[in-house]
Amino acid sequence: MPYFAFAANGIGFLLGKGDGTFGSNGSLGLPSGSFGISSADFNADGKADLAVTLYDDSTIAILQNLGSKFQIARYVSAGAGPHGVVAADFNGDSKADLVISDPDGGALRVMLGNGDGTFQAAVVLPTGGTTPQPVLAVDLNLDGSLDLVTVNVGSAGTVTAMLGKGTGQFATPQQISAPCSHTDVVAADVNGDRLPDLLLPVSSGATVSVLLNTSR
């Protein structure tokens, strides 16, 4: 059954009943508060595991899915203060990788998965901005490779995009001007041209900035 997980100074689980409602399935304590969570099968056992950023602990907690509950499999070092995290296959080897935002270091960290729940050493990608927090994986130019987008919260009005090469490597960061200050970003095709556009909620009000994709 699908589940919903939420993170604070620990993580709680709500198991889906299949009718649009959820039931509590307990919680799991973690060493510090979290800002980011992402799900993928990290150990190739057919179950969706979790990666949770632990900002104050400077680590990522990898939670293994045991079917009826989760357990902490390991902690992975992830920069001075990991914030956002996204799990996806960035190098085409059918193994789940991680990209973590490191706001204190002004960078994204790419950690390629080994397929057994462990990860290779992080490759650090400076964003060219200050305090990158949310991180989004999306194929911006429809070339079949996932790209990265982050909001530089400390550099108001800037978004960084890095085009993926399909090998776990990424091109030079591109700075995109975005009016106002933002703390999050999502992608959707809002004008019907099949290209994913970027939507950023404005921090100071009940509005959203829309950045249309002009890759073509």
PDB file of C-alpha atoms in Angstrom:
ATOM      1  CA  MET A   1       0.000   0.000   0.000  1.00  0.00           C
ATOM      2  CA  PRO A   2       1.253   3.540  -0.624  1.00  0.00           C
ATOM      3  CA  TYR A   3       2.527   5.450   2.367  1.00  0.00           C
ATOM      4  CA  PHE A   4       3.090   9.059   3.304  1.00  0.00           C
ATOM      5  CA  ALA A   5       6.111  10.052   5.351  1.00  0.00           C
ATOM      6  CA  PHE A   6       6.738  13.340   7.107  1.00  0.00           C
ATOM      7  CA  ALA A   7       9.868  14.608   8.798  1.00  0.00           C
ATOM      8  CA  ALA A   8      10.508  16.843  11.800  1.00  0.00           C
ATOM      9  CA  ASN A   9      12.932  15.766  14.553  1.00  0.00           C
ATOM     10  CA  GLY A  10      12.154  12.266  13.443  1.00  0.00           C
ATOM     11  CA  ILE A  11       9.848  10.778  10.855  1.00  0.00           C
ATOM     12  CA  GLY A  12       6.288   9.478  11.020  1.00  0.00           C
ATOM     13  CA  PHE A  13       4.459   7.158   8.650  1.00  0.00           C
ATOM     14  CA  LEU A  14       0.884   7.100   7.395  1.00  0.00           C
ATOM     15  CA  LEU A  15       0.025   3.951   5.431  1.00  0.00           C
ATOM     16  CA  GLY A  16      -2.458   4.320   2.606  1.00  0.00           C
ATOM     17  CA  LYS A  17      -5.656   2.289   2.864  1.00  0.00           C
ATOM     18  CA  GLY A  18      -6.323   2.429  -0.854  1.00  0.00           C
ATOM     19  CA  ASP A  19      -9.435   4.575  -0.534  1.00  0.00           C
ATOM     20  CA  GLY A  20      -7.810   7.988  -0.225  1.00  0.00           C
ATOM     21  CA  THR A  21      -7.417   7.767   3.547  1.00  0.00           C
ATOM     22  CA  PHE A  22      -4.388   6.952   5.684  1.00  0.00           C
ATOM     23  CA  GLY A  23      -3.706   5.204   8.978  1.00  0.00           C
ATOM     24  CA  SER A  24      -0.877   5.849  11.407  1.00  0.00           C
ATOM     25  CA  ASN A  25       1.997   3.372  11.358  1.00  0.00           C
ATOM     26  CA  GLY A  26       4.215   4.802  14.070  1.00  0.00           C
ATOM     27  CA  SER A  27       7.328   6.955  13.894  1.00  0.00           C
ATOM     28  CA  LEU A  28      11.100   6.745  13.948  1.00  0.00           C
ATOM     29  CA  GLY A  29      13.356   9.117  15.865  1.00  0.00           C
ATOM     30  CA  LEU A  30      16.287  10.823  14.131  1.00  0.00           C
ATOM     31  CA  PRO A  31      19.306  12.699  15.555  1.00  0.00           C
ATOM     32  CA  SER A  32      18.249  16.126  14.296  1.00  0.00           C
ATOM     33  CA  GLY A  33      15.601  18.015  12.374  1.00  0.00           C
ATOM     34  CA  SER A  34      15.120  17.485   8.665  1.00  0.00           C
ATOM     35  CA  PHE A  35      14.309  19.738   5.711  1.00  0.00           C
ATOM     36  CA  GLY A  36      14.293  17.169   2.898  1.00  0.00           C
ATOM     37  CA  ILE A  37      13.037  13.686   2.109  1.00  0.00           C
ATOM     38  CA  SER A  38      13.029  11.567  -1.047  1.00  0.00           C
ATOM     39  CA  SER A  39      12.094   7.999  -1.896  1.00  0.00           C
ATOM     40  CA  ALA A  40      13.665   5.328  -4.138  1.00  0.00           C
ATOM     41  CA  ASP A  41      14.702   1.679  -4.012  1.00  0.00           C
ATOM     42  CA  PHE A  42      18.317   2.092  -2.899  1.00  0.00           C
ATOM     43  CA  ASN A  43      19.172  -1.598  -2.362  1.00  0.00           C
ATOM     44  CA  ALA A  44      17.321  -3.201  -5.307  1.00  0.00           C
ATOM     45  CA  ASP A  45      14.957  -5.281  -3.176  1.00  0.00           C
ATOM     46  CA  GLY A  46      11.812  -3.961  -4.847  1.00  0.00           C
ATOM     47  CA  LYS A  47      10.785  -1.757  -1.902  1.00  0.00           C
ATOM     48  CA  ALA A  48      10.862   2.043  -1.775  1.00  0.00           C
ATOM     49  CA  ASP A  49      13.388   3.272   0.803  1.00  0.00           C
ATOM     50  CA  LEU A  50      13.830   6.813   2.130  1.00  0.00           C
ATOM     51  CA  ALA A  51      16.644   9.363   2.222  1.00  0.00           C
ATOM     52  CA  VAL A  52      16.205  12.079   4.869  1.00  0.00           C
ATOM     53  CA  THR A  53      18.473  15.112   5.275  1.00  0.00           C
ATOM     54  CA  LEU A  54      19.659  15.816   8.817  1.00  0.00           C
ATOM     55  CA  TYR A  55      20.778  19.444   8.703  1.00  0.00           C
ATOM     56  CA  ASP A  56      22.242  19.777  12.201  1.00  0.00           C
ATOM     57  CA  ASP A  57      23.904  16.354  11.994  1.00  0.00           C
ATOM     58  CA  SER A  58      25.489  17.029   8.551  1.00  0.00           C
ATOM     59  CA  THR A  59      24.318  13.655   7.282  1.00  0.00           C
ATOM     60  CA  ILE A  60      21.687  11.857   5.223  1.00  0.00           C
ATOM     61  CA  ALA A  61      19.775   9.076   6.958  1.00  0.00           C
ATOM     62  CA  ILE A  62      19.045   6.100   4.691  1.00  0.00           C
ATOM     63  CA  LEU A  63      15.924   4.321   5.923  1.00  0.00           C
ATOM     64  CA  GLN A  64      15.443   0.779   4.629  1.00  0.00           C
ATOM     65  CA  ASN A  65      11.920  -0.392   3.866  1.00  0.00           C
ATOM     66  CA  LEU A  66      11.278  -3.722   5.605  1.00  0.00           C
ATOM     67  CA  GLY A  67       7.743  -4.014   4.255  1.00  0.00           C
ATOM     68  CA  SER A  68       5.822  -3.241   7.428  1.00  0.00           C
ATOM     69  CA  LYS A  69       8.226  -0.685   8.875  1.00  0.00           C
ATOM     70  CA  PHE A  70      11.453   1.241   8.227  1.00  0.00           C
ATOM     71  CA  GLN A  71      14.799   0.981   9.966  1.00  0.00           C
ATOM     72  CA  ILE A  72      17.877   3.186   9.838  1.00  0.00           C
ATOM     73  CA  ALA A  73      20.329   1.415   7.539  1.00  0.00           C
ATOM     74  CA  ARG A  74      23.123   3.978   7.702  1.00  0.00           C
ATOM     75  CA  TYR A  75      24.073   7.636   7.930  1.00  0.00           C
ATOM     76  CA  VAL A  76      25.963   9.203   5.033  1.00  0.00           C
ATOM     77  CA  SER A  77      28.083  12.334   5.371  1.00  0.00           C
ATOM     78  CA  ALA A  78      26.564  15.106   3.252  1.00  0.00           C
ATOM     79  CA  GLY A  79      28.281  18.460   3.704  1.00  0.00           C
ATOM     80  CA  ALA A  80      28.017  21.073   6.427  1.00  0.00           C
ATOM     81  CA  GLY A  81      24.219  21.272   6.479  1.00  0.00           C
ATOM     82  CA  PRO A  82      22.269  19.199   3.924  1.00  0.00           C
ATOM     83  CA  HIS A  83      18.883  20.685   3.101  1.00  0.00           C
ATOM     84  CA  GLY A  84      17.025  19.380   0.049  1.00  0.00           C
ATOM     85  CA  VAL A  85      17.427  15.911  -1.472  1.00  0.00           C
ATOM     86  CA  VAL A  86      16.208  14.216  -4.625  1.00  0.00           C
ATOM     87  CA  ALA A  87      16.626  10.535  -5.541  1.00  0.00           C
ATOM     88  CA  ALA A  88      16.767   9.426  -9.190  1.00  0.00           C
ATOM     89  CA  ASP A  89      18.957   7.532 -11.656  1.00  0.00           C
ATOM     90  CA  PHE A  90      21.288  10.201 -13.018  1.00  0.00           C
ATOM     91  CA  ASN A  91      23.790   7.977 -14.851  1.00  0.00           C
ATOM     92  CA  GLY A  92      21.553   5.379 -16.504  1.00  0.00           C
ATOM     93  CA  ASP A  93      22.763   2.319 -14.592  1.00  0.00           C
ATOM     94  CA  SER A  94      19.312   1.561 -13.090  1.00  0.00           C
ATOM     95  CA  LYS A  95      20.590   2.343  -9.590  1.00  0.00           C
ATOM     96  CA  ALA A  96      19.110   5.146  -7.480  1.00  0.00           C
ATOM     97  CA  ASP A  97      21.436   8.101  -6.916  1.00  0.00           C
ATOM     98  CA  LEU A  98      21.133  11.149  -4.662  1.00  0.00           C
ATOM     99  CA  VAL A  99      21.582  14.875  -5.170  1.00  0.00           C
ATOM    100  CA  ILE A 100      21.680  16.947  -1.975  1.00  0.00           C
ATOM    101  CA  SER A 101      21.684  20.716  -1.605  1.00  0.00           C
ATOM    102  CA  ASP A 102      24.396  22.135   0.646  1.00  0.00           C
ATOM    103  CA  PRO A 103      23.314  25.718   1.414  1.00  0.00           C
ATOM    104  CA  ASP A 104      26.273  26.475   3.654  1.00  0.00           C
ATOM    105  CA  GLY A 105      28.673  25.349   0.926  1.00  0.00           C
ATOM    106  CA  GLY A 106      26.786  27.012  -1.925  1.00  0.00           C
ATOM    107  CA  ALA A 107      26.672  23.753  -3.842  1.00  0.00           C
ATOM    108  CA  LEU A 108      24.834  20.603  -4.838  1.00  0.00           C
ATOM    109  CA  ARG A 109      26.336  17.225  -3.995  1.00  0.00           C
ATOM    110  CA  VAL A 110      25.923  14.275  -6.371  1.00  0.00           C
ATOM    111  CA  MET A 111      26.222  10.830  -4.777  1.00  0.00           C
ATOM    112  CA  LEU A 112      25.960   7.932  -7.215  1.00  0.00           C
ATOM    113  CA  GLY A 113      24.308   4.811  -5.833  1.00  0.00           C
ATOM    114  CA  ASN A 114      25.981   1.400  -5.773  1.00  0.00           C
ATOM    115  CA  GLY A 115      22.666  -0.464  -5.835  1.00  0.00           C
ATOM    116  CA  ASP A 116      23.174  -2.027  -2.394  1.00  0.00           C
ATOM    117  CA  GLY A 117      22.086   0.918  -0.236  1.00  0.00           C
ATOM    118  CA  THR A 118      25.517   2.543  -0.231  1.00  0.00           C
ATOM    119  CA  PHE A 119      26.776   5.510  -2.229  1.00  0.00           C
ATOM    120  CA  GLN A 120      29.977   6.739  -3.818  1.00  0.00           C
ATOM    121  CA  ALA A 121      31.812   9.786  -2.520  1.00  0.00           C
ATOM    122  CA  ALA A 122      30.027  13.041  -3.297  1.00  0.00           C
ATOM    123  CA  VAL A 123      30.936  15.166  -6.299  1.00  0.00           C
ATOM    124  CA  VAL A 124      30.482  18.830  -5.344  1.00  0.00           C
ATOM    125  CA  LEU A 125      28.844  21.150  -7.889  1.00  0.00           C
ATOM    126  CA  PRO A 126      28.976  24.861  -6.933  1.00  0.00           C
ATOM    127  CA  THR A 127      25.770  26.599  -7.980  1.00  0.00           C
ATOM    128  CA  GLY A 128      27.251  30.061  -8.481  1.00  0.00           C
ATOM    129  CA  GLY A 129      24.659  31.417  -6.046  1.00  0.00           C
ATOM    130  CA  THR A 130      24.242  31.719  -2.303  1.00  0.00           C
ATOM    131  CA  THR A 131      22.350  29.307  -0.026  1.00  0.00           C
ATOM    132  CA  PRO A 132      20.855  26.800  -2.481  1.00  0.00           C
ATOM    133  CA  GLN A 133      18.072  24.959  -0.663  1.00  0.00           C
ATOM    134  CA  PRO A 134      15.416  23.112  -2.679  1.00  0.00           C
ATOM    135  CA  VAL A 135      16.649  20.791  -5.430  1.00  0.00           C
ATOM    136  CA  LEU A 136      14.584  19.484  -8.332  1.00  0.00           C
ATOM    137  CA  ALA A 137      15.368  16.787 -10.901  1.00  0.00           C
ATOM    138  CA  VAL A 138      13.638  17.309 -14.247  1.00  0.00           C
ATOM    139  CA  ASP A 139      14.462  16.840 -17.942  1.00  0.00           C
ATOM    140  CA  LEU A 140      14.333  20.490 -18.984  1.00  0.00           C
ATOM    141  CA  ASN A 141      15.424  20.054 -22.606  1.00  0.00           C
ATOM    142  CA  LEU A 142      13.789  16.658 -23.266  1.00  0.00           C
ATOM    143  CA  ASP A 143      17.062  14.966 -24.210  1.00  0.00           C
ATOM    144  CA  GLY A 144      16.394  11.951 -21.986  1.00  0.00           C
ATOM    145  CA  SER A 145      18.810  13.017 -19.231  1.00  0.00           C
ATOM    146  CA  LEU A 146      17.709  14.458 -15.905  1.00  0.00           C
ATOM    147  CA  ASP A 147      18.763  18.027 -15.176  1.00  0.00           C
ATOM    148  CA  LEU A 148      18.994  19.836 -11.825  1.00  0.00           C
ATOM    149  CA  VAL A 149      17.330  23.033 -10.645  1.00  0.00           C
ATOM    150  CA  THR A 150      17.884  24.794  -7.334  1.00  0.00           C
ATOM    151  CA  VAL A 151      16.779  28.093  -5.806  1.00  0.00           C
ATOM    152  CA  ASN A 152      19.571  30.235  -4.370  1.00  0.00           C
ATOM    153  CA  VAL A 153      17.681  31.540  -1.359  1.00  0.00           C
ATOM    154  CA  GLY A 154      20.565  33.780  -0.309  1.00  0.00           C
ATOM    155  CA  SER A 155      20.764  35.349  -3.777  1.00  0.00           C
ATOM    156  CA  ALA A 156      17.244  36.711  -4.128  1.00  0.00           C
ATOM    157  CA  GLY A 157      15.825  36.413  -7.613  1.00  0.00           C
ATOM    158  CA  THR A 158      18.168  33.709  -8.915  1.00  0.00           C
ATOM    159  CA  VAL A 159      17.651  30.090  -9.889  1.00  0.00           C
ATOM    160  CA  THR A 160      20.423  27.742 -11.021  1.00  0.00           C
ATOM    161  CA  ALA A 161      19.948  25.054 -13.672  1.00  0.00           C
ATOM    162  CA  MET A 162      22.508  22.356 -14.494  1.00  0.00           C
ATOM    163  CA  LEU A 163      21.904  20.263 -17.606  1.00  0.00           C
ATOM    164  CA  GLY A 164      22.579  16.576 -17.120  1.00  0.00           C
ATOM    165  CA  LYS A 165      24.846  14.575 -19.433  1.00  0.00           C
ATOM    166  CA  GLY A 166      23.261  11.217 -18.568  1.00  0.00           C
ATOM    167  CA  THR A 167      26.487  10.015 -16.974  1.00  0.00           C
ATOM    168  CA  GLY A 168      26.046  11.465 -13.490  1.00  0.00           C
ATOM    169  CA  GLN A 169      27.890  14.584 -14.641  1.00  0.00           C
ATOM    170  CA  PHE A 170      26.382  17.996 -15.236  1.00  0.00           C
ATOM    171  CA  ALA A 171      27.149  21.001 -17.424  1.00  0.00           C
ATOM    172  CA  THR A 172      28.253  24.424 -16.192  1.00  0.00           C
ATOM    173  CA  PRO A 173      25.572  26.068 -14.004  1.00  0.00           C
ATOM    174  CA  GLN A 174      23.217  28.455 -15.780  1.00  0.00           C
ATOM    175  CA  GLN A 175      21.820  31.380 -13.785  1.00  0.00           C
ATOM    176  CA  ILE A 176      18.165  32.165 -14.435  1.00  0.00           C
ATOM    177  CA  SER A 177      16.628  35.419 -13.284  1.00  0.00           C
ATOM    178  CA  ALA A 178      13.470  34.975 -11.230  1.00  0.00           C
ATOM    179  CA  PRO A 179      11.606  38.012  -9.856  1.00  0.00           C
ATOM    180  CA  CYS A 180      11.206  38.225  -6.063  1.00  0.00           C
ATOM    181  CA  SER A 181      12.519  35.820  -3.420  1.00  0.00           C
ATOM    182  CA  HIS A 182      11.625  32.132  -3.390  1.00  0.00           C
ATOM    183  CA  THR A 183      12.256  29.077  -1.230  1.00  0.00           C
ATOM    184  CA  ASP A 184      10.885  26.249  -3.397  1.00  0.00           C
ATOM    185  CA  VAL A 185      10.456  25.155  -7.018  1.00  0.00           C
ATOM    186  CA  VAL A 186       8.331  22.630  -8.914  1.00  0.00           C
ATOM    187  CA  ALA A 187       8.070  21.788 -12.606  1.00  0.00           C
ATOM    188  CA  ALA A 188       4.979  21.504 -14.820  1.00  0.00           C
ATOM    189  CA  ASP A 189       4.042  22.235 -18.422  1.00  0.00           C
ATOM    190  CA  VAL A 190       1.783  25.248 -17.975  1.00  0.00           C
ATOM    191  CA  ASN A 191       1.493  26.372 -21.620  1.00  0.00           C
ATOM    192  CA  GLY A 192       1.033  23.104 -23.474  1.00  0.00           C
ATOM    193  CA  ASP A 193       4.322  23.059 -25.401  1.00  0.00           C
ATOM    194  CA  ARG A 194       5.435  19.795 -23.691  1.00  0.00           C
ATOM    195  CA  LEU A 195       8.406  21.513 -22.059  1.00  0.00           C
ATOM    196  CA  PRO A 196       8.528  21.565 -18.242  1.00  0.00           C
ATOM    197  CA  ASP A 197       8.231  25.106 -16.921  1.00  0.00           C
ATOM    198  CA  LEU A 198       9.275  26.227 -13.425  1.00  0.00           C
ATOM    199  CA  LEU A 199       6.905  27.485 -10.752  1.00  0.00           C
ATOM    200  CA  LEU A 200       8.281  29.233  -7.677  1.00  0.00           C
ATOM    201  CA  PRO A 201       6.110  30.368  -4.739  1.00  0.00           C
ATOM    202  CA  VAL A 202       6.983  33.915  -3.723  1.00  0.00           C
ATOM    203  CA  SER A 203       8.218  34.081  -0.130  1.00  0.00           C
ATOM    204  CA  SER A 204       6.557  37.394   0.726  1.00  0.00           C
ATOM    205  CA  GLY A 205       3.037  36.794  -0.560  1.00  0.00           C
ATOM    206  CA  ALA A 206       0.371  34.502  -1.958  1.00  0.00           C
ATOM    207  CA  THR A 207       1.714  34.537  -5.525  1.00  0.00           C
ATOM    208  CA  VAL A 208       3.763  32.251  -7.759  1.00  0.00           C
ATOM    209  CA  SER A 209       6.481  33.178 -10.235  1.00  0.00           C
ATOM    210  CA  VAL A 210       6.228  31.266 -13.526  1.00  0.00           C
ATOM    211  CA  LEU A 211       9.365  30.775 -15.626  1.00  0.00           C
ATOM    212  CA  LEU A 212       8.495  29.495 -19.097  1.00  0.00           C
ATOM    213  CA  ASN A 213      10.894  26.985 -20.615  1.00  0.00           C
ATOM    214  CA  THR A 214      12.419  28.240 -23.872  1.00  0.00           C
ATOM    215  CA  SER A 215      14.690  25.254 -24.577  1.00  0.00           C
ATOM    216  CA  ARG A 216      13.315  25.005 -28.117  1.00  0.00           C
TER     217      ARG A 216
END
